[in-house]
Amino acid sequence: MIGMKSLPQSVKKALLDQPIGPFGPIDANKIMQQLTEDEQCYFFSQFPQCQSIVLTNWSVEQLAMKVLRCISIVMGDKLLEVDLSHSHVDSNHFQVLLARAQQIRSLTLSHCPRVDGQCMNILAKLSHKSMRDLIVDNCPLFKLEPLQWLAGTIGFR
């Protein structure tokens, strides 16, 4: 475990409230509500081996590029599963998060009102070799054609 003495009190409380193994999963829903951007970055930096992260219900205000960049840099090469359900992610967020997280095998995007074809294009470019499970439902801007193109890119027919 990390050195608890050097942690800000709010990060210490968040860590103690949510016991997390070294590989995750990290359910970041409460973390986003309790901590500032800098504290979130500090929190996520403590889990460089994390393979699974749940980032559900992120509002536009909570989707800080700084935090996504931190997650990508710290966990990127180890991250295998990401759940962004009910979040307001868009192509800009995808670009930042997937910059180093190119080994993702499972991505859940249910009920994401801003997910569109551009998000799938980014996914196809950055994670097409590893992607196995992609859940995209109830995303009003999403059309079937980019999904068919992505399926062809990763070898599904």
PDB file of C-alpha atoms in Angstrom:
ATOM      1  CA  MET A   1       0.000   0.000   0.000  1.00  0.00           C
ATOM      2  CA  ILE A   2       1.086   3.567  -0.532  1.00  0.00           C
ATOM      3  CA  GLY A   3       2.485   5.775   2.198  1.00  0.00           C
ATOM      4  CA  MET A   4      -0.641   7.070   3.923  1.00  0.00           C
ATOM      5  CA  LYS A   5       1.186   9.813   5.831  1.00  0.00           C
ATOM      6  CA  SER A   6       2.027  11.769   2.674  1.00  0.00           C
ATOM      7  CA  LEU A   7      -1.509  11.669   1.282  1.00  0.00           C
ATOM      8  CA  PRO A   8      -3.943  14.556   1.473  1.00  0.00           C
ATOM      9  CA  GLN A   9      -6.712  13.770   3.967  1.00  0.00           C
ATOM     10  CA  SER A  10      -9.400  13.643   1.257  1.00  0.00           C
ATOM     11  CA  VAL A  11      -7.422  11.127  -0.831  1.00  0.00           C
ATOM     12  CA  LYS A  12      -6.664   9.063   2.271  1.00  0.00           C
ATOM     13  CA  LYS A  13     -10.392   8.899   3.080  1.00  0.00           C
ATOM     14  CA  ALA A  14     -11.239   7.910  -0.513  1.00  0.00           C
ATOM     15  CA  LEU A  15      -8.676   5.102  -0.405  1.00  0.00           C
ATOM     16  CA  LEU A  16      -9.895   3.826   2.939  1.00  0.00           C
ATOM     17  CA  ASP A  17     -13.556   3.976   1.871  1.00  0.00           C
ATOM     18  CA  GLN A  18     -12.887   1.819  -1.170  1.00  0.00           C
ATOM     19  CA  PRO A  19     -10.506  -1.102  -0.708  1.00  0.00           C
ATOM     20  CA  ILE A  20      -8.886  -1.702  -4.086  1.00  0.00           C
ATOM     21  CA  GLY A  21      -6.599  -4.519  -5.101  1.00  0.00           C
ATOM     22  CA  PRO A  22      -3.494  -3.683  -7.129  1.00  0.00           C
ATOM     23  CA  PHE A  23      -5.247  -4.695 -10.376  1.00  0.00           C
ATOM     24  CA  GLY A  24      -8.591  -3.020  -9.631  1.00  0.00           C
ATOM     25  CA  PRO A  25     -11.315  -2.681 -10.354  1.00  0.00           C
ATOM     26  CA  ILE A  26     -11.474   0.933  -9.334  1.00  0.00           C
ATOM     27  CA  ASP A  27     -15.036   2.263  -9.112  1.00  0.00           C
ATOM     28  CA  ALA A  28     -14.305   5.943  -9.618  1.00  0.00           C
ATOM     29  CA  ASN A  29     -17.886   7.182  -9.338  1.00  0.00           C
ATOM     30  CA  LYS A  30     -17.527   8.282  -5.692  1.00  0.00           C
ATOM     31  CA  ILE A  31     -13.952   9.447  -6.258  1.00  0.00           C
ATOM     32  CA  MET A  32     -15.154  11.952  -8.849  1.00  0.00           C
ATOM     33  CA  GLN A  33     -17.630  13.413  -6.388  1.00  0.00           C
ATOM     34  CA  GLN A  34     -15.290  13.601  -3.398  1.00  0.00           C
ATOM     35  CA  LEU A  35     -11.990  14.865  -4.814  1.00  0.00           C
ATOM     36  CA  THR A  36     -10.659  17.838  -6.752  1.00  0.00           C
ATOM     37  CA  GLU A  37      -8.943  17.300 -10.123  1.00  0.00           C
ATOM     38  CA  ASP A  38      -5.482  17.346  -8.552  1.00  0.00           C
ATOM     39  CA  GLU A  39      -6.576  14.922  -5.844  1.00  0.00           C
ATOM     40  CA  GLN A  40      -8.119  12.629  -8.467  1.00  0.00           C
ATOM     41  CA  CYS A  41      -4.829  12.566 -10.371  1.00  0.00           C
ATOM     42  CA  TYR A  42      -2.978  11.800  -7.171  1.00  0.00           C
ATOM     43  CA  PHE A  43      -5.480   9.053  -6.322  1.00  0.00           C
ATOM     44  CA  PHE A  44      -5.214   7.356  -9.723  1.00  0.00           C
ATOM     45  CA  SER A  45      -1.420   7.638  -9.693  1.00  0.00           C
ATOM     46  CA  GLN A  46      -1.393   5.152  -6.812  1.00  0.00           C
ATOM     47  CA  PHE A  47      -2.613   2.309  -9.070  1.00  0.00           C
ATOM     48  CA  PRO A  48      -0.173   1.854 -11.963  1.00  0.00           C
ATOM     49  CA  GLN A  49      -1.023  -1.868 -12.247  1.00  0.00           C
ATOM     50  CA  CYS A  50      -4.806  -1.333 -12.448  1.00  0.00           C
ATOM     51  CA  GLN A  51      -6.446  -3.333 -15.229  1.00  0.00           C
ATOM     52  CA  SER A  52     -10.097  -2.370 -14.728  1.00  0.00           C
ATOM     53  CA  ILE A  53     -11.730   0.988 -14.060  1.00  0.00           C
ATOM     54  CA  VAL A  54     -15.373   2.021 -13.740  1.00  0.00           C
ATOM     55  CA  LEU A  55     -15.963   5.652 -14.722  1.00  0.00           C
ATOM     56  CA  THR A  56     -19.760   5.634 -14.851  1.00  0.00           C
ATOM     57  CA  ASN A  57     -22.017   8.654 -14.483  1.00  0.00           C
ATOM     58  CA  TRP A  58     -19.353  11.229 -15.296  1.00  0.00           C
ATOM     59  CA  SER A  59     -20.977  14.558 -15.977  1.00  0.00           C
ATOM     60  CA  VAL A  60     -19.514  17.176 -18.300  1.00  0.00           C
ATOM     61  CA  GLU A  61     -18.106  19.025 -15.282  1.00  0.00           C
ATOM     62  CA  GLN A  62     -16.362  15.914 -13.959  1.00  0.00           C
ATOM     63  CA  LEU A  63     -14.732  14.928 -17.255  1.00  0.00           C
ATOM     64  CA  ALA A  64     -11.488  16.770 -16.780  1.00  0.00           C
ATOM     65  CA  MET A  65      -8.944  16.139 -19.512  1.00  0.00           C
ATOM     66  CA  LYS A  66      -6.229  16.386 -16.877  1.00  0.00           C
ATOM     67  CA  VAL A  67      -7.688  13.424 -14.971  1.00  0.00           C
ATOM     68  CA  LEU A  68      -8.178  11.334 -18.122  1.00  0.00           C
ATOM     69  CA  ARG A  69      -4.610  12.108 -19.166  1.00  0.00           C
ATOM     70  CA  CYS A  70      -3.404  11.001 -15.738  1.00  0.00           C
ATOM     71  CA  ILE A  71      -5.345   7.729 -16.004  1.00  0.00           C
ATOM     72  CA  SER A  72      -3.953   7.141 -19.486  1.00  0.00           C
ATOM     73  CA  ILE A  73      -0.365   7.841 -18.452  1.00  0.00           C
ATOM     74  CA  VAL A  74      -0.439   5.910 -15.161  1.00  0.00           C
ATOM     75  CA  MET A  75      -2.560   2.902 -16.142  1.00  0.00           C
ATOM     76  CA  GLY A  76      -2.469   3.018 -19.925  1.00  0.00           C
ATOM     77  CA  ASP A  77      -0.303   0.029 -20.767  1.00  0.00           C
ATOM     78  CA  LYS A  78      -2.066  -2.187 -18.171  1.00  0.00           C
ATOM     79  CA  LEU A  79      -5.701  -1.097 -18.573  1.00  0.00           C
ATOM     80  CA  LEU A  80      -7.875  -3.860 -20.039  1.00  0.00           C
ATOM     81  CA  GLU A  81     -11.451  -2.962 -19.052  1.00  0.00           C
ATOM     82  CA  VAL A  82     -13.163   0.435 -18.968  1.00  0.00           C
ATOM     83  CA  ASP A  83     -16.806   1.160 -18.178  1.00  0.00           C
ATOM     84  CA  LEU A  84     -17.935   4.666 -19.164  1.00  0.00           C
ATOM     85  CA  SER A  85     -21.692   3.979 -18.978  1.00  0.00           C
ATOM     86  CA  HIS A  86     -23.986   6.938 -18.426  1.00  0.00           C
ATOM     87  CA  SER A  87     -21.115   9.378 -18.991  1.00  0.00           C
ATOM     88  CA  HIS A  88     -20.778  12.406 -21.233  1.00  0.00           C
ATOM     89  CA  VAL A  89     -17.612  11.248 -23.000  1.00  0.00           C
ATOM     90  CA  ASP A  90     -16.952  12.472 -26.521  1.00  0.00           C
ATOM     91  CA  SER A  91     -14.221  12.055 -29.127  1.00  0.00           C
ATOM     92  CA  ASN A  92     -11.893  14.478 -27.315  1.00  0.00           C
ATOM     93  CA  HIS A  93     -12.101  12.379 -24.157  1.00  0.00           C
ATOM     94  CA  PHE A  94     -11.480   9.206 -26.183  1.00  0.00           C
ATOM     95  CA  GLN A  95      -8.408  10.728 -27.789  1.00  0.00           C
ATOM     96  CA  VAL A  96      -6.898  11.570 -24.389  1.00  0.00           C
ATOM     97  CA  LEU A  97      -7.852   8.354 -22.580  1.00  0.00           C
ATOM     98  CA  LEU A  98      -6.862   5.989 -25.373  1.00  0.00           C
ATOM     99  CA  ALA A  99      -3.569   7.702 -26.180  1.00  0.00           C
ATOM    100  CA  ARG A 100      -1.718   5.154 -24.042  1.00  0.00           C
ATOM    101  CA  ALA A 101      -4.525   2.741 -23.153  1.00  0.00           C
ATOM    102  CA  GLN A 102      -4.216   0.738 -26.347  1.00  0.00           C
ATOM    103  CA  GLN A 103      -4.626  -2.717 -24.809  1.00  0.00           C
ATOM    104  CA  ILE A 104      -8.272  -2.310 -23.794  1.00  0.00           C
ATOM    105  CA  ARG A 105     -10.212  -5.510 -24.404  1.00  0.00           C
ATOM    106  CA  SER A 106     -13.587  -4.476 -22.985  1.00  0.00           C
ATOM    107  CA  LEU A 107     -15.265  -1.076 -23.279  1.00  0.00           C
ATOM    108  CA  THR A 108     -18.794  -0.273 -22.102  1.00  0.00           C
ATOM    109  CA  LEU A 109     -20.451   2.860 -23.488  1.00  0.00           C
ATOM    110  CA  SER A 110     -24.119   2.333 -22.608  1.00  0.00           C
ATOM    111  CA  HIS A 111     -26.258   5.472 -22.337  1.00  0.00           C
ATOM    112  CA  CYS A 112     -23.499   7.874 -23.398  1.00  0.00           C
ATOM    113  CA  PRO A 113     -25.274  10.778 -25.133  1.00  0.00           C
ATOM    114  CA  ARG A 114     -22.153  12.162 -26.851  1.00  0.00           C
ATOM    115  CA  VAL A 115     -20.635   8.945 -28.249  1.00  0.00           C
ATOM    116  CA  ASP A 116     -20.649   9.110 -32.037  1.00  0.00           C
ATOM    117  CA  GLY A 117     -18.879   7.762 -35.110  1.00  0.00           C
ATOM    118  CA  GLN A 118     -15.790   9.847 -34.398  1.00  0.00           C
ATOM    119  CA  CYS A 119     -15.382   8.002 -31.090  1.00  0.00           C
ATOM    120  CA  MET A 120     -15.422   4.697 -32.983  1.00  0.00           C
ATOM    121  CA  ASN A 121     -12.844   6.022 -35.456  1.00  0.00           C
ATOM    122  CA  ILE A 122     -10.505   6.841 -32.568  1.00  0.00           C
ATOM    123  CA  LEU A 123     -11.181   3.453 -30.998  1.00  0.00           C
ATOM    124  CA  ALA A 124     -10.425   1.708 -34.284  1.00  0.00           C
ATOM    125  CA  LYS A 125      -7.115   3.540 -34.676  1.00  0.00           C
ATOM    126  CA  LEU A 126      -5.878   3.118 -31.121  1.00  0.00           C
ATOM    127  CA  SER A 127      -7.330  -0.114 -29.713  1.00  0.00           C
ATOM    128  CA  HIS A 128      -8.419  -2.206 -32.671  1.00  0.00           C
ATOM    129  CA  LYS A 129      -5.853  -4.960 -32.083  1.00  0.00           C
ATOM    130  CA  SER A 130      -6.962  -5.724 -28.535  1.00  0.00           C
ATOM    131  CA  MET A 131     -10.722  -4.925 -28.481  1.00  0.00           C
ATOM    132  CA  ARG A 132     -12.927  -7.962 -27.868  1.00  0.00           C
ATOM    133  CA  ASP A 133     -16.046  -6.642 -26.089  1.00  0.00           C
ATOM    134  CA  LEU A 134     -17.647  -3.366 -27.055  1.00  0.00           C
ATOM    135  CA  ILE A 135     -21.025  -2.463 -25.591  1.00  0.00           C
ATOM    136  CA  VAL A 136     -22.678   0.529 -27.239  1.00  0.00           C
ATOM    137  CA  ASP A 137     -26.386   0.886 -26.579  1.00  0.00           C
ATOM    138  CA  ASN A 138     -28.722   3.813 -26.050  1.00  0.00           C
ATOM    139  CA  CYS A 139     -26.234   6.309 -27.467  1.00  0.00           C
ATOM    140  CA  PRO A 140     -28.423   8.676 -29.539  1.00  0.00           C
ATOM    141  CA  LEU A 141     -25.617  10.053 -31.759  1.00  0.00           C
ATOM    142  CA  PHE A 142     -24.193   6.652 -32.568  1.00  0.00           C
ATOM    143  CA  LYS A 143     -24.986   5.057 -35.932  1.00  0.00           C
ATOM    144  CA  LEU A 144     -24.515   1.432 -36.971  1.00  0.00           C
ATOM    145  CA  GLU A 145     -22.124   2.109 -39.885  1.00  0.00           C
ATOM    146  CA  PRO A 146     -19.075   3.032 -37.745  1.00  0.00           C
ATOM    147  CA  LEU A 147     -19.633  -0.093 -35.657  1.00  0.00           C
ATOM    148  CA  GLN A 148     -19.693  -2.242 -38.782  1.00  0.00           C
ATOM    149  CA  TRP A 149     -16.503  -0.563 -39.968  1.00  0.00           C
ATOM    150  CA  LEU A 150     -14.882  -1.111 -36.561  1.00  0.00           C
ATOM    151  CA  ALA A 151     -15.947  -4.768 -36.569  1.00  0.00           C
ATOM    152  CA  GLY A 152     -14.236  -5.215 -39.935  1.00  0.00           C
ATOM    153  CA  THR A 153     -11.123  -3.475 -38.629  1.00  0.00           C
ATOM    154  CA  ILE A 154     -10.778  -5.870 -35.691  1.00  0.00           C
ATOM    155  CA  GLY A 155     -11.585  -8.944 -37.771  1.00  0.00           C
ATOM    156  CA  PHE A 156     -15.253  -9.655 -37.032  1.00  0.00           C
ATOM    157  CA  ARG A 157     -17.701 -10.335 -39.846  1.00  0.00           C
TER     158      ARG A 157
END
